[in-house]
Amino acid sequence: MKKTPSRMWGGRFEKGPAAEAEAYSRSLHFDSRLAPYDIEVSLAHSRALRKAGILTEKELRAIRRGLREVRREVLSGKASFLTGEEDIHTWVENRLRKKIGATADKLHTGRSRNDQVAQDLRLFLLDRVDDALGLLVKLKGSLLDTAERYDGALAAGHTHLQPAQPILLAHHLLAYFEMFQRDSERLRQLRPRIAVLTLGSGALAGTSIPLDRRLVARELGLKEISSNSMDAVSDRDFAVEFIACASLVMMHLSRLSEELILWSHPSLGWVDIPEQYCTGSSLMPQKKNPDMAELARGKTGTVIGRLTGILTVLKGLPLAYNRDLQEDKGAVFDTADILLSSLEVMAPLMKGVVFKTEKLRETAEAGFSFATDLAEHLALRGLPFRRAHAAVGELVKWCIGKKVSPDSLALEDLRRFSPLFDRRSLKLISADASVRSKKLPGGTAPSRVRAALAAARERNT
Ligand code: ARG
């Protein structure tokens, strides 16, 4: 590195920072990602400076032209960030000075890197929220496509990871739709809390420069301006909320992944994960491993760690700005990258999964999965449910003891356990009948599931 580029501070110092202190505090190698946002923020700020009489029309034009040139360099990928500045704010200002000369020295009037970095991060996050919302629509669309593809297919529903009652496979997939739908809503609700103008807060107290904050907000497409300058520069709960939302998306992806991994075990053989989303083994030639699902599950741990991390950074900070806040960037960037890449992988994976409907049906029918239906049938005929439950429990015990398979049960067998059973009761010994009977809203009856699927298509925004 050549001679240290100019810093934003230093007048009151006899000595420059020690090399290790400079390296320790530098953030350019990660906050360079904020460059496009930092430039937008400066473009908006320049308008307020003009209105406040700090810039002449000519100076404004020079600053805006210079900033747009820097933006072009950044967006074309030609900009180098190996220039040794402390942070992205210094980098942008130095680039601008290279282009337009001393006029650049007026840009930092009435602002601090404290209100600036909070603003940059908010703009960065607004874009990532929109990216995530778009990818969630894709993932939910994949779930719906797959649910539709397996219209009418039965599966075993579980509690305690033990077969419980028959369900439709589509009903199971739609459960995930609901989770991701709530995740989308949460992100949408978070958006306005991020879209707040912090510029004009200065370092902590505001500024004596008469900046038109409403004008700056409009320039940046923000509806709200912060109400308290100290809060504006030191609050990161919008970042915590983003990471919390991301943690929930990841937690849901992780549960889905766990099921795919489990269901693809050959001993179950319920699902085939598309080859393009699996990997092989360097040693065992026969292997096909569900690595993408495992990575999504694993990265969930990393994101949850980031949530704990940022909360821990924030919990002891006195007002207002403290340099600890620089640590928010790692948490936010890492989370955004993991969230978006996980959604990008899981959306096509879920579209391509192949379910083994025969195997799934076998499991749905096995293990007395109709037992609850028989008990409810007796309850509908007037037997108190507690006694109906006991009677069907006795029937199950009798079948197991006598090695009688449910499909060979005769009416006399049923009547050993309750006189309320009749011919029609035998029809309930079927997984199809079982799902058909769950007609209440939210239930797994085919008619309900089909309607839920159609409604989900409409809701998938
Ligand atoms: N890099 C800092 C951050 O990420 C912003 C700059 C504020 N620096 C300062 N010394 N006040 O929070």
CSV table of N, CA and C in Angstrom, one decimal, residues 12 46 88 154 157 165 172 175 182 191 199-200 217 233 241 252 303 343 407 417 451:
chain,number,residue,atom,x,y,z
A,12,ARG,N,-6.5,17.2,15.6
A,12,ARG,CA,-6.1,17.4,17.0
A,12,ARG,C,-5.0,16.4,17.5
A,46,SER,N,-26.5,16.1,-0.7
A,46,SER,CA,-26.0,17.2,-1.4
A,46,SER,C,-27.2,18.2,-1.7
A,88,ILE,N,-15.7,2.9,4.2
A,88,ILE,CA,-16.3,3.2,2.9
A,88,ILE,C,-16.7,4.7,2.7
A,154,LEU,N,-51.5,-39.7,-0.7
A,154,LEU,CA,-51.6,-39.9,0.7
A,154,LEU,C,-50.2,-39.9,1.4
A,157,GLY,N,-49.2,-38.8,8.5
A,157,GLY,CA,-48.9,-37.7,9.3
A,157,GLY,C,-48.3,-38.2,10.6
A,165,GLN,N,-51.8,-40.1,11.9
A,165,GLN,CA,-53.0,-40.2,11.2
A,165,GLN,C,-52.7,-39.9,9.7
A,172,HIS,N,-49.3,-31.5,3.9
A,172,HIS,CA,-48.0,-31.4,4.6
A,172,HIS,C,-47.2,-30.3,3.9
A,175,ALA,N,-48.4,-26.9,4.8
A,175,ALA,CA,-48.0,-26.4,6.1
A,175,ALA,C,-46.7,-25.5,6.0
A,182,ARG,N,-46.0,-16.5,6.5
A,182,ARG,CA,-45.8,-15.7,7.7
A,182,ARG,C,-44.5,-15.0,7.7
A,191,ARG,N,-40.4,-3.7,6.9
A,191,ARG,CA,-39.9,-2.8,5.9
A,191,ARG,C,-40.0,-1.3,6.3
A,199,LEU,N,-30.3,10.5,8.5
A,199,LEU,CA,-29.5,11.7,8.2
A,199,LEU,C,-30.1,12.9,8.8
A,200,GLY,N,-29.2,13.8,9.3
A,200,GLY,CA,-29.7,15.0,10.0
A,200,GLY,C,-29.5,14.8,11.5
A,217,ALA,N,-35.3,12.7,2.8
A,217,ALA,CA,-36.1,11.5,2.9
A,217,ALA,C,-36.8,11.2,1.5
A,233,VAL,N,-28.7,7.3,15.7
A,233,VAL,CA,-27.4,6.9,15.4
A,233,VAL,C,-27.0,5.7,16.2
A,241,GLU,N,-34.0,-7.1,14.0
A,241,GLU,CA,-35.3,-7.6,13.5
A,241,GLU,C,-35.1,-8.3,12.2
A,252,HIS,N,-37.4,-22.5,9.5
A,252,HIS,CA,-38.4,-23.2,8.7
A,252,HIS,C,-37.7,-24.0,7.6
A,303,VAL,N,-26.8,-18.4,11.4
A,303,VAL,CA,-27.7,-17.2,11.5
A,303,VAL,C,-28.2,-17.0,12.9
A,343,LEU,N,-32.4,-19.6,0.1
A,343,LEU,CA,-33.6,-19.5,-0.6
A,343,LEU,C,-33.4,-19.9,-2.1
A,407,ASP,N,-57.0,-54.7,7.6
A,407,ASP,CA,-57.8,-54.8,6.4
A,407,ASP,C,-58.6,-56.2,6.4
A,417,PHE,N,-66.0,-55.1,20.6
A,417,PHE,CA,-65.6,-54.0,21.4
A,417,PHE,C,-66.6,-52.9,21.6
A,451,ALA,N,-58.9,-26.5,-2.2
A,451,ALA,CA,-59.3,-25.0,-2.0
A,451,ALA,C,-58.1,-24.2,-1.4
